[in-house]
Amino acid sequence: MRLKRSIMCGALRASHTGQEVTVCGWVQTIREIGGLVFIDLRDREGTVQLVFDKEVIPKLHEQAKRLAREWVIGARGKVSKRSERQVNKNLPTGEVEVIVSDLEIHNSAETPPIEVRDDVEANSDIRLTYRYVDLRRPKMQHIFQVRHKLAKAARDYFDAQGFLEIETPLLTKPTPEGARDFLVPSRHYPGSFYALPQSPQIFKQILMMSGFDKYFQIARNFRDEDKRADRQPEHTQIDVELSFVEPADVQKVIEGLIAHVMKAVMGVEVKLPLPHMSYAEATASYGIDRPDLRFGMQLVDLSEIVKDCGFGVFADTVKSGKAVKALLLPGGHEKISKGQFKNLEADAKGRGAKGLAFIRYTADGVDSPIAKFIGEAHMAKIKEKTGANAGDMLIFVADHARLASQILGAYRNQFGAEFGLIQKEGFRYLWVDDFPQFAYDEEKNEIVPEHHPFVMPKNEDAFMAFAEEFKRNDRKANPRIVDLALAVTATQYDIIVNGIELGSGSQRIVKPSVQNAMFDCLGMTREQANAKFGFLLEALKYGAPPMAGIGMGVDRWMMALFGIDNIQEVVVFPKHANARGMMDGSPSPAEEAQLKELGIALREEK
RNA sequence: GGGGGCGUAGCUCAAUUGGUUAGAGUGCCGGCCUGUCACGCCGGAGGUUGCGGGUUCAAGUCCCGUCGCCCUCGCCA
């Protein structure tokens, strides 16, 4: 390399005027005007205009004419202040230009399949295949610069708080998160497999038992589950664990982290402490355990009002212990056409509801097929309770409270996005806590876990009572047992921002007796538990401190910071919907010799 | 595995609801231009309409199959 870079293209300002500089980068555009050639040269900090004048150095001008987009060059020259008329106000470097006196061409480039411009959005398949071109776009460069800042800010913060960054293994035993594992075959032990960690959960707990006291790690987690807009088979977590603490202590640390990161990365002040909401309130009022607080439209429970109204469907639903819930969409009468409502209803049925009911509030009254059954007195109460006005639309689901809330919660989010009801500016962080420890699966008639098996119940006594009863009844669910199980609250807490679940943590079980009781409740025999987590149970015997922690999803945090709804935008080399790496073509078949070494024979596809 | 959307020039999209030779913008190639900066002007090349089959006098358009990408349910922090 003949020309050594002295400054970044995007860094040049009027203050550099007169200096001799060397810049390197990719050719963004070429503009040839008679005997002048202008080239915008781009690096990660921005672009600057290079000038080649035929009358000054004819040979250079000739060379410059032959350049093309995305060629990689170095250029040496004098920084010249542009005249008043020539300033480009759209560019940070627009007050100056480099009058080139020497040029080095590092590489030519074929015309790229996509243009390197922020205002050209190509399809995701081509963007992922030619990711290195896509990533040159200023928008993408910015995202990953911010991602770096986020990680740096987090490290600075934890360091200042006395945390140690400690790496845990990637080749491990399966972890208890419940998702499908990625397996890595062992050469030394044919037939045995490592699992890539779904999280460093067990290892960080053992680090606490090892006396490290405050741990964090920016860790990659792997889950072999189908992709979604906010999921990748591998994602990054800021993983945290502390000894001798309770949930409130962890939350305080994380609130400090959020405030620090938001300030350092976004220049945003976050007011502390963050608000809390119970799981029960979140699901009842927002129909989801990660409420987006950037807009209102809470769900309303009308069960009390309609339980004795004349509309049989509503009244009977309430009498059978279920609920009638409603969502008020302001201006919904105009916004939701008859056809759209039919689609909604079909969707609701797909989610398990019997149907949807509605009341449209018009200028002269109501438009609703159920109004005549409900009766005027009850209609008035509904209007009062929901605060409906002319032009609004009320949508009802009558079903299990949970299902009704779920469906209306989904519509709340859908309407919020579709009708621009969401306040785009700002970040609404909150904690959701008091999650149930268990759920009841009606179909299987089973008590099922809501979390991984190391989450400490909030009310240990209630848990142990349930565990005893459960064991005595030979681990069969019956109404009494179900009630006992559902009464157990977990120490689980989630941190939410703008409807995105950023992180999740809990107090950990550290008493062997409680841990064993938990395995019992999850239908895991002592042998099974030992086979899977024996090393953790063994470690618990030798002195485990009280501990709690959390894992914060870096990718999702990035999505929230940018208001991006696709995780692929914030991951440099993401996998596509069926987990293929489109650029490298992974996964790919293994060599026969490799398989043989691993003791693996492939089964014929049927 | 189920459901939905999309697939037309390198890229982003049109194409009268089945009707002439599939268009536009941008990019690309060539030419002109000494203050452009999304430069401008002139000219040009570029198409197996994802692929395969079918219906029809006629298919980008309708039908069947298949492949690919995105979303979603199941699954999963």
XYZ file of C-alpha atoms (C1' of nucleotides) in Angstrom:
683
model
C 0.000 0.000 0.000
C 1.612 3.157 -1.218
C -0.757 5.760 0.232
C -1.170 5.435 3.974
C -4.433 6.800 5.358
C -4.140 9.904 7.507
C -7.809 10.651 8.196
C -11.270 9.193 7.659
C -13.340 10.531 4.763
C -16.298 11.298 6.977
C -14.168 13.176 9.474
C -13.024 15.992 7.198
C -14.193 19.462 8.194
C -13.442 23.088 7.391
C -10.858 23.057 10.163
C -8.685 20.750 8.046
C -8.450 23.309 5.267
C -4.987 23.524 3.805
C -3.844 20.202 5.202
C -2.354 17.482 3.041
C -4.386 14.331 3.739
C -4.745 10.764 2.529
C -8.162 9.133 2.534
C -9.152 5.580 1.654
C -12.457 3.979 0.859
C -15.030 2.896 -1.679
C -16.140 4.997 -4.641
C -19.721 6.058 -3.948
C -20.410 8.056 -7.104
C -18.569 9.602 -10.010
C -19.669 12.819 -11.629
C -17.816 13.881 -14.721
C -18.343 17.452 -15.798
C -16.132 18.309 -18.727
C -12.576 18.455 -17.552
C -13.550 17.921 -13.924
C -14.194 14.610 -12.188
C -15.884 14.564 -8.792
C -15.778 11.395 -6.745
C -17.590 10.822 -3.488
C -15.357 8.541 -1.463
C -17.008 6.558 1.308
C -15.699 4.971 4.467
C -17.510 4.006 7.639
C -17.637 7.571 8.877
C -19.127 9.163 5.799
C -18.278 10.452 2.362
C -16.092 13.272 1.116
C -15.793 14.791 -2.332
C -12.560 14.263 -4.251
C -11.756 16.587 -7.154
C -9.679 15.709 -10.219
C -8.958 18.625 -12.560
C -7.831 17.898 -16.112
C -5.968 21.141 -16.356
C -3.984 20.550 -13.170
C -2.935 16.891 -13.492
C -4.219 15.461 -16.805
C -2.959 11.934 -16.102
C -4.819 11.690 -12.792
C -7.958 13.005 -14.413
C -7.704 10.234 -16.994
C -7.352 7.616 -14.252
C -10.242 9.019 -12.289
C -12.516 8.787 -15.326
C -11.944 5.046 -15.429
C -13.022 4.452 -11.827
C -16.457 3.053 -11.056
C -18.742 2.514 -8.134
C -17.368 0.424 -5.275
C -13.802 0.464 -6.543
C -11.464 0.676 -3.592
C -8.953 3.496 -3.722
C -6.658 5.683 -1.699
C -6.239 9.356 -2.559
C -3.816 11.974 -1.392
C -4.445 15.664 -1.732
C -5.010 19.031 -0.207
C -8.141 19.846 1.771
C -9.713 22.829 0.106
C -12.485 24.966 1.481
C -15.326 25.231 -0.988
C -16.591 28.581 -2.087
C -19.898 29.740 -0.623
C -21.822 28.599 -3.690
C -20.236 25.166 -3.777
C -20.969 24.104 -0.207
C -23.132 20.977 0.086
C -25.285 21.426 3.155
C -26.508 17.845 3.025
C -23.072 16.443 3.851
C -21.203 16.873 7.122
C -18.050 17.134 4.993
C -19.809 19.472 2.555
C -17.757 22.554 3.344
C -14.575 21.013 1.997
C -13.229 18.793 -0.753
C -9.924 17.067 -1.436
C -7.976 18.270 -4.469
C -6.326 15.005 -5.400
C -2.644 14.918 -6.262
C -2.010 11.172 -6.010
C -4.239 8.148 -6.511
C -3.833 4.471 -5.655
C -6.279 1.900 -6.920
C -6.489 -1.041 -4.550
C -9.189 -2.982 -6.326
C -11.756 -2.700 -9.036
C -15.274 -3.951 -8.370
C -18.010 -5.488 -10.439
C -21.292 -3.627 -10.451
C -22.836 -4.775 -7.169
C -26.253 -6.495 -7.235
C -27.630 -3.879 -4.880
C -26.803 -0.219 -4.697
C -25.003 1.013 -1.626
C -27.597 3.596 -0.661
C -29.913 4.039 2.278
C -32.922 4.808 0.118
C -32.759 1.572 -1.883
C -34.286 -1.356 -0.005
C -33.688 -4.633 -1.776
C -35.339 -7.945 -0.903
C -33.978 -9.720 2.094
C -32.693 -12.739 0.189
C -30.425 -10.660 -2.001
C -29.381 -8.476 0.913
C -28.408 -11.520 2.946
C -26.617 -13.233 0.086
C -24.537 -10.137 -0.631
C -24.470 -9.025 2.980
C -21.020 -7.393 2.654
C -22.458 -5.003 0.084
C -25.618 -4.417 2.098
C -23.574 -3.685 5.200
C -21.708 -0.875 3.430
C -24.875 1.224 3.514
C -24.581 4.080 6.010
C -27.733 2.917 7.806
C -26.237 -0.505 8.459
C -22.873 0.944 9.410
C -24.669 3.093 11.944
C -26.577 0.188 13.453
C -23.422 -1.779 14.116
C -21.565 1.223 15.432
C -24.399 1.670 17.929
C -24.340 -2.026 18.719
C -20.659 -1.699 19.559
C -21.381 1.310 21.752
C -24.080 -0.605 23.578
C -21.728 -3.479 24.358
C -18.962 -1.054 25.352
C -21.298 0.930 27.609
C -22.502 -2.269 29.240
C -18.939 -3.445 29.893
C -17.951 -0.059 31.311
C -20.971 -0.053 33.563
C -20.502 -3.544 34.939
C -16.800 -2.981 35.431
C -17.522 0.165 37.424
C -20.044 -1.779 39.497
C -17.491 -4.425 40.413
C -18.655 -7.191 38.092
C -16.297 -9.700 36.489
C -16.736 -10.663 32.856
C -16.291 -14.425 32.737
C -16.690 -16.714 29.748
C -18.524 -20.002 30.062
C -18.231 -23.006 27.730
C -20.040 -23.371 24.433
C -19.638 -27.137 24.390
C -21.830 -28.190 27.287
C -24.601 -30.415 28.479
C -28.116 -29.423 27.467
C -29.381 -26.469 29.491
C -32.850 -26.317 30.941
C -34.526 -23.578 28.907
C -36.862 -25.994 27.243
C -36.100 -25.235 23.621
C -34.598 -27.712 21.193
C -30.815 -27.941 21.492
C -28.198 -27.635 18.800
C -26.085 -30.735 19.164
C -22.384 -31.136 18.449
C -21.194 -34.715 17.977
C -18.194 -35.853 19.955
C -15.287 -37.522 18.174
C -13.871 -38.998 21.346
C -17.200 -40.419 22.438
C -19.096 -41.562 19.360
C -22.800 -41.458 20.043
C -22.426 -38.675 22.595
C -23.126 -35.037 21.935
C -22.382 -31.673 23.357
C -25.212 -29.147 23.312
C -24.663 -25.517 22.479
C -25.956 -23.499 25.431
C -29.456 -22.052 25.251
C -28.088 -19.725 27.926
C -25.223 -19.841 30.418
C -27.833 -20.410 33.129
C -26.319 -23.324 35.018
C -22.754 -22.151 34.613
C -23.458 -18.735 35.993
C -25.161 -20.273 38.998
C -22.086 -22.401 39.545
C -19.900 -19.303 39.172
C -21.817 -17.851 42.116
C -21.136 -21.030 44.079
C -17.507 -20.593 43.044
C -17.405 -17.297 44.881
C -17.217 -14.816 41.985
C -20.044 -12.837 43.539
C -20.878 -10.555 40.614
C -20.691 -11.921 37.102
C -21.629 -10.716 33.683
C -20.977 -11.903 30.174
C -22.001 -10.900 26.709
C -22.885 -14.401 25.688
C -24.161 -16.120 22.585
C -27.213 -18.324 23.149
C -28.433 -21.033 20.806
C -31.926 -22.355 20.350
C -32.940 -24.660 17.554
C -36.460 -23.330 17.178
C -38.229 -21.828 14.197
C -37.439 -18.221 13.454
C -39.713 -15.234 13.974
C -39.332 -11.555 13.235
C -37.716 -11.128 16.659
C -35.885 -14.462 16.903
C -32.688 -15.967 15.546
C -31.273 -19.433 16.211
C -28.326 -17.687 17.825
C -28.704 -14.501 19.777
C -26.683 -12.440 22.188
C -27.473 -11.848 25.825
C -25.982 -9.643 28.471
C -26.002 -12.316 31.117
C -25.820 -11.248 34.749
C -25.771 -12.980 38.121
C -25.162 -11.722 41.656
C -24.662 -13.387 45.021
C -26.301 -12.426 48.302
C -29.069 -10.505 46.576
C -32.796 -10.510 46.010
C -34.744 -9.566 42.878
C -34.934 -5.893 43.878
C -31.121 -5.742 43.967
C -30.826 -7.199 40.480
C -33.469 -4.809 39.219
C -31.570 -1.885 40.669
C -28.405 -2.981 38.866
C -30.277 -3.410 35.597
C -32.019 -0.059 35.943
C -28.560 1.454 36.338
C -27.435 -0.391 33.227
C -30.427 0.837 31.245
C -29.913 4.425 32.350
C -26.193 4.241 31.565
C -26.630 2.626 28.158
C -29.484 4.914 27.134
C -27.432 7.943 28.082
C -24.191 6.746 26.498
C -25.710 5.334 23.317
C -28.842 7.356 22.678
C -28.282 10.470 24.773
C -31.597 9.729 26.458
C -32.258 10.230 30.175
C -34.261 7.411 31.718
C -36.171 8.223 34.880
C -35.510 5.756 37.680
C -36.841 3.741 39.308
C -38.749 2.043 36.506
C -42.427 1.267 36.996
C -43.621 -2.214 37.907
C -46.690 -4.098 36.796
C -47.902 -7.472 37.940
C -48.295 -10.282 35.447
C -51.976 -10.389 36.367
C -52.495 -6.726 35.556
C -50.471 -6.896 32.358
C -52.416 -9.822 30.975
C -55.780 -8.456 32.140
C -55.314 -4.903 30.846
C -53.042 -5.472 27.856
C -53.693 -9.116 27.029
C -49.985 -9.839 26.999
C -47.158 -10.176 29.490
C -45.072 -7.555 27.705
C -47.357 -4.536 27.423
C -46.513 -1.697 25.079
C -47.164 1.377 27.207
C -46.690 3.828 24.360
C -50.461 3.898 23.929
C -53.551 3.311 26.023
C -56.502 1.257 24.858
C -56.527 -1.061 27.850
C -58.849 -4.024 27.712
C -62.011 -3.692 29.748
C -63.629 -6.524 31.667
C -67.398 -6.219 31.267
C -68.304 -9.515 32.935
C -69.942 -7.846 35.939
C -72.053 -5.613 33.730
C -73.253 -8.181 31.235
C -73.729 -11.136 33.571
C -77.432 -10.384 33.860
C -78.031 -8.706 30.511
C -80.447 -10.152 28.008
C -77.808 -11.399 25.612
C -77.557 -15.097 26.325
C -74.072 -15.612 24.946
C -72.612 -12.993 27.284
C -74.673 -13.886 30.339
C -74.025 -17.622 30.006
C -70.327 -17.084 29.481
C -70.050 -15.159 32.727
C -72.221 -17.648 34.591
C -69.911 -20.483 33.569
C -66.980 -18.676 35.190
C -65.590 -17.204 32.019
C -65.345 -13.536 31.064
C -66.600 -10.959 28.606
C -63.829 -8.584 27.648
C -63.828 -5.650 25.286
C -61.394 -3.475 23.370
C -62.367 0.082 22.471
C -60.912 1.323 19.202
C -61.258 5.100 18.976
C -62.608 6.045 15.566
C -63.045 2.342 14.902
C -66.388 2.753 13.206
C -64.623 4.283 10.206
C -61.398 2.332 10.560
C -62.799 -1.199 10.586
C -64.912 -2.081 7.575
C -67.345 -4.963 7.548
C -64.913 -7.031 5.535
C -62.076 -6.306 7.907
C -64.216 -7.300 10.840
C -64.969 -10.603 9.154
C -61.247 -11.209 8.783
C -60.744 -10.385 12.441
C -63.469 -12.785 13.401
C -61.953 -15.547 11.285
C -58.638 -14.861 12.955
C -60.226 -14.970 16.404
C -61.803 -18.309 15.607
C -58.418 -19.550 14.487
C -57.138 -18.632 17.926
C -59.851 -20.638 19.572
C -62.627 -18.112 20.220
C -66.241 -18.883 19.316
C -66.640 -15.533 17.617
C -66.407 -11.773 17.916
C -69.122 -9.291 18.780
C -69.083 -5.571 18.176
C -70.836 -2.325 18.904
C -70.295 0.564 16.518
C -71.046 3.978 18.008
C -72.472 6.140 15.254
C -73.619 9.743 15.123
C -77.200 8.735 15.825
C -76.752 5.844 18.215
C -75.320 2.387 17.848
C -74.935 -0.125 15.092
C -74.684 -3.587 16.542
C -76.416 -6.899 15.985
C -76.328 -7.633 19.710
C -77.596 -4.279 21.018
C -81.218 -5.308 20.881
C -80.552 -8.345 23.106
C -78.473 -6.444 25.613
C -81.057 -3.797 26.390
C -80.782 -0.065 26.895
C -79.824 -0.022 30.556
C -76.932 -2.406 30.038
C -75.883 -0.648 26.829
C -75.610 2.578 28.819
C -73.448 0.905 31.454
C -71.158 -0.557 28.784
C -70.778 2.843 27.191
C -69.968 4.413 30.517
C -67.473 1.767 31.579
C -65.579 1.773 28.273
C -65.813 5.520 27.708
C -67.026 4.982 24.150
C -67.946 7.977 22.002
C -69.577 8.448 18.637
C -67.317 7.045 15.917
C -65.709 4.442 18.177
C -65.966 0.710 17.904
C -66.086 -1.812 20.697
C -64.956 -5.369 20.023
C -65.918 -8.196 22.397
C -64.648 -11.649 23.114
C -66.585 -13.887 25.486
C -64.465 -16.819 26.624
C -61.920 -17.872 29.192
C -60.521 -14.633 30.574
C -57.062 -15.640 29.418
C -58.061 -16.402 25.835
C -60.298 -13.343 25.552
C -57.461 -11.145 26.798
C -54.951 -12.783 24.516
C -57.038 -12.192 21.418
C -57.967 -8.626 22.245
C -54.382 -7.939 23.282
C -53.206 -9.064 19.860
C -55.736 -6.724 18.220
C -54.679 -3.906 20.492
C -51.118 -4.222 19.210
C -52.277 -4.688 15.645
C -54.522 -1.611 15.720
C -51.854 0.396 17.496
C -49.416 -0.225 14.683
C -51.930 -0.135 11.829
C -53.619 3.094 12.846
C -50.557 4.926 14.099
C -51.807 5.094 17.686
C -48.365 4.317 19.080
C -46.276 7.213 20.295
C -43.128 6.578 18.243
C -40.772 8.728 20.257
C -39.449 7.547 23.559
C -38.811 4.363 25.447
C -41.304 2.989 27.954
C -39.431 0.592 30.187
C -41.186 -1.391 32.872
C -40.819 -4.457 35.033
C -43.409 -7.168 34.911
C -43.305 -9.378 37.985
C -45.312 -11.839 40.047
C -45.446 -14.391 37.266
C -47.149 -17.668 38.080
C -44.707 -20.480 38.735
C -46.842 -23.096 37.026
C -49.574 -23.284 34.468
C -52.287 -25.853 34.052
C -52.533 -27.611 30.705
C -56.205 -28.530 30.422
C -55.788 -30.763 27.398
C -53.136 -32.910 28.993
C -54.554 -32.429 32.504
C -51.047 -31.643 33.694
C -49.236 -29.052 35.758
C -46.610 -27.550 33.486
C -43.677 -25.247 34.294
C -43.711 -21.627 33.174
C -39.955 -21.188 33.631
C -36.738 -23.124 33.831
C -36.534 -25.366 36.909
C -34.187 -23.177 38.954
C -36.595 -20.293 39.436
C -37.273 -19.820 43.133
C -40.939 -19.624 44.075
C -41.800 -16.314 45.678
C -43.787 -17.962 48.445
C -41.645 -20.930 49.401
C -44.176 -22.206 51.941
C -47.003 -22.276 49.412
C -44.731 -24.056 46.994
C -43.625 -26.699 49.467
C -47.271 -27.228 50.477
C -48.192 -27.804 46.862
C -45.181 -30.037 46.320
C -46.106 -32.209 49.318
C -49.724 -32.523 48.238
C -48.684 -33.194 44.661
C -46.335 -35.962 45.725
C -48.935 -37.486 48.040
C -51.417 -37.637 45.169
C -48.920 -39.461 43.008
C -48.354 -36.324 40.914
C -51.836 -36.367 39.434
C -53.592 -33.109 38.757
C -56.954 -32.616 40.399
C -58.903 -29.385 41.007
C -57.432 -28.945 44.490
C -53.883 -29.549 43.269
C -54.376 -27.208 40.342
C -55.524 -24.462 42.709
C -52.492 -25.048 44.911
C -50.172 -24.977 41.893
C -51.612 -21.805 40.434
C -51.288 -20.093 43.809
C -47.501 -20.412 43.617
C -45.957 -17.176 42.410
C -42.491 -17.150 40.905
C -39.665 -14.727 41.697
C -39.447 -14.257 37.942
C -39.235 -10.710 36.617
C -39.174 -9.461 33.025
C -37.876 -6.140 31.787
C -40.000 -4.753 28.967
C -39.545 -1.815 26.628
C -42.110 -0.683 24.075
C -43.800 -4.058 24.011
C -40.536 -5.950 23.575
C -39.357 -8.421 26.165
C -35.791 -7.331 26.746
C -34.811 -9.614 29.538
C -35.910 -12.090 32.092
C -34.526 -13.142 35.431
C -35.270 -14.599 38.803
C -34.089 -15.558 42.236
C -32.541 -19.029 41.996
C -33.293 -22.040 44.067
C -30.216 -22.788 46.168
C -31.580 -25.211 48.775
C -31.211 -28.826 47.630
C -34.521 -29.712 49.304
C -36.410 -27.061 47.352
C -34.606 -27.930 44.134
C -35.489 -31.580 44.488
C -39.092 -30.704 45.271
C -39.143 -28.610 42.105
C -37.927 -31.501 39.986
C -40.643 -33.642 41.575
C -43.260 -31.087 40.609
C -42.025 -31.028 37.040
C -42.467 -34.754 36.813
C -38.752 -35.394 36.737
C -37.473 -38.395 38.624
C -34.386 -38.108 40.784
C -32.540 -40.234 38.228
C -33.575 -37.981 35.350
C -32.654 -34.880 37.299
C -29.300 -36.356 38.184
C -28.595 -37.367 34.625
C -29.326 -33.864 33.366
C -28.272 -31.549 36.169
C -26.401 -33.803 38.549
C -23.372 -31.525 38.571
C -25.519 -28.594 39.676
C -27.208 -30.599 42.411
C -23.802 -31.811 43.531
C -22.517 -28.246 43.609
C -25.482 -27.153 45.724
C -24.248 -29.495 48.438
C -21.018 -27.606 48.958
C -22.286 -24.192 49.911
C -24.371 -22.070 47.562
C -25.028 -18.399 48.289
C -28.418 -16.817 47.706
C -28.343 -15.587 44.135
C -30.385 -13.898 41.481
C -29.715 -12.694 37.977
C -31.049 -11.832 34.575
C -30.333 -12.141 30.866
C -30.833 -9.138 28.603
C -31.373 -9.701 24.893
C -28.950 -7.494 23.012
C -30.573 -8.032 19.619
C -33.998 -7.104 20.932
C -32.619 -4.103 22.740
C -31.116 -2.962 19.458
C -34.470 -3.450 17.744
C -36.125 -1.330 20.410
C -33.521 1.433 20.178
C -34.051 1.745 16.436
C -37.756 0.930 16.357
C -36.920 -1.906 13.949
C -39.270 -4.885 13.828
C -36.965 -7.372 12.127
C -34.071 -8.888 14.042
C -32.156 -9.474 10.792
C -31.491 -5.745 10.635
C -29.460 -5.741 13.836
C -27.498 -8.975 13.337
C -24.497 -8.710 11.006
C -24.807 -12.104 9.412
C -28.286 -13.366 10.260
C -29.923 -16.660 9.392
C -32.990 -16.689 7.163
C -36.440 -18.006 8.138
C -35.383 -21.636 7.951
C -32.075 -21.040 9.705
C -29.866 -21.021 6.626
C -26.945 -18.636 6.415
C -27.605 -17.266 2.941
C -24.132 -15.862 2.448
C -22.061 -18.853 3.542
C -24.677 -21.440 2.621
C -24.663 -23.057 6.039
C -25.615 -25.634 7.027
C -23.909 -27.928 4.535
C -23.424 -31.668 4.269
C -20.423 -33.126 6.100
C -17.673 -35.133 4.442
C -18.120 -38.876 4.695
C -14.736 -39.123 6.423
C -15.798 -36.616 9.078
C -18.995 -38.500 9.758
C -17.113 -41.766 10.051
C -14.767 -40.244 12.591
C -17.778 -39.139 14.602
C -19.430 -42.508 14.361
C -22.365 -41.054 12.500
C -24.286 -42.765 9.713
C -26.931 -40.793 7.918
C -30.412 -42.211 7.700
C -32.043 -42.291 4.285
C -34.820 -39.757 3.927
C -38.043 -41.582 3.254
C -45.821 -29.562 10.005
C -50.382 -25.820 9.159
C -52.005 -20.813 7.333
C -51.038 -16.131 4.663
C -48.177 -12.774 1.385
C -44.705 -12.205 -2.423
C -41.741 -13.953 -6.909
C -41.790 -9.672 -14.017
C -34.783 -6.170 -16.602
C -28.793 -5.912 -12.001
C -32.352 -3.294 -8.229
C -37.454 -1.224 -6.926
C -41.973 -1.791 -9.254
C -46.120 -1.271 -13.527
C -48.796 -4.074 -17.189
C -56.894 -2.119 -18.383
C -58.847 -8.167 -14.544
C -57.031 -13.508 -20.703
C -55.721 -9.910 -26.183
C -50.558 -6.495 -30.693
C -43.675 -6.357 -30.126
C -43.982 -7.050 -21.466
C -43.139 -1.023 -19.703
C -41.238 2.912 -16.050
C -37.659 4.699 -12.573
C -32.908 3.585 -11.184
C -28.471 1.068 -12.228
C -25.192 -0.515 -16.430
C -22.493 0.726 -21.375
C -21.141 4.768 -25.013
C -21.024 10.144 -26.173
C -21.217 15.575 -24.712
C -20.447 18.993 -20.725
C -14.944 22.944 -15.980
C -18.405 23.414 -10.080
C -21.168 18.943 -9.883
C -22.894 16.556 -5.398
C -29.748 11.817 -6.344
C -25.497 16.446 -11.719
C -27.687 17.348 -16.570
C -28.449 16.211 -21.837
C -28.188 12.535 -26.075
C -27.889 7.429 -27.492
C -27.679 2.084 -26.362
C -27.750 -2.742 -24.314
C -30.471 -5.519 -20.951
C -36.439 -10.399 -20.084
C -36.770 -18.592 -20.026
C -42.387 -13.017 -16.342
C -38.763 -18.413 -10.304
C -39.282 -23.569 -12.469
C -42.524 -27.617 -14.636
C -47.130 -28.952 -16.495
C -52.319 -27.847 -17.872
C -56.818 -24.966 -19.789
C -57.457 -21.618 -24.149
C -57.479 -19.287 -30.832
C -54.487 -16.516 -27.185
C -51.480 -16.898 -20.396
C -47.095 -12.337 -16.777
C -52.565 -12.719 -15.877
C -56.659 -18.697 -14.901
C -55.739 -24.017 -12.808
C -52.318 -27.902 -10.724
C -47.538 -29.052 -8.975
C -42.788 -27.459 -7.396
C -38.807 -24.163 -5.628
C -37.367 -19.686 -3.128
C -37.939 -15.364 0.314
C -40.913 -12.903 4.236
C -44.769 -13.070 8.013
C -47.614 -16.149 11.217
C -49.609 -20.647 14.253
C -47.428 -24.752 16.472
C -42.585 -24.369 18.935
C -39.754 -20.905 21.610
C -37.362 -15.752 25.996
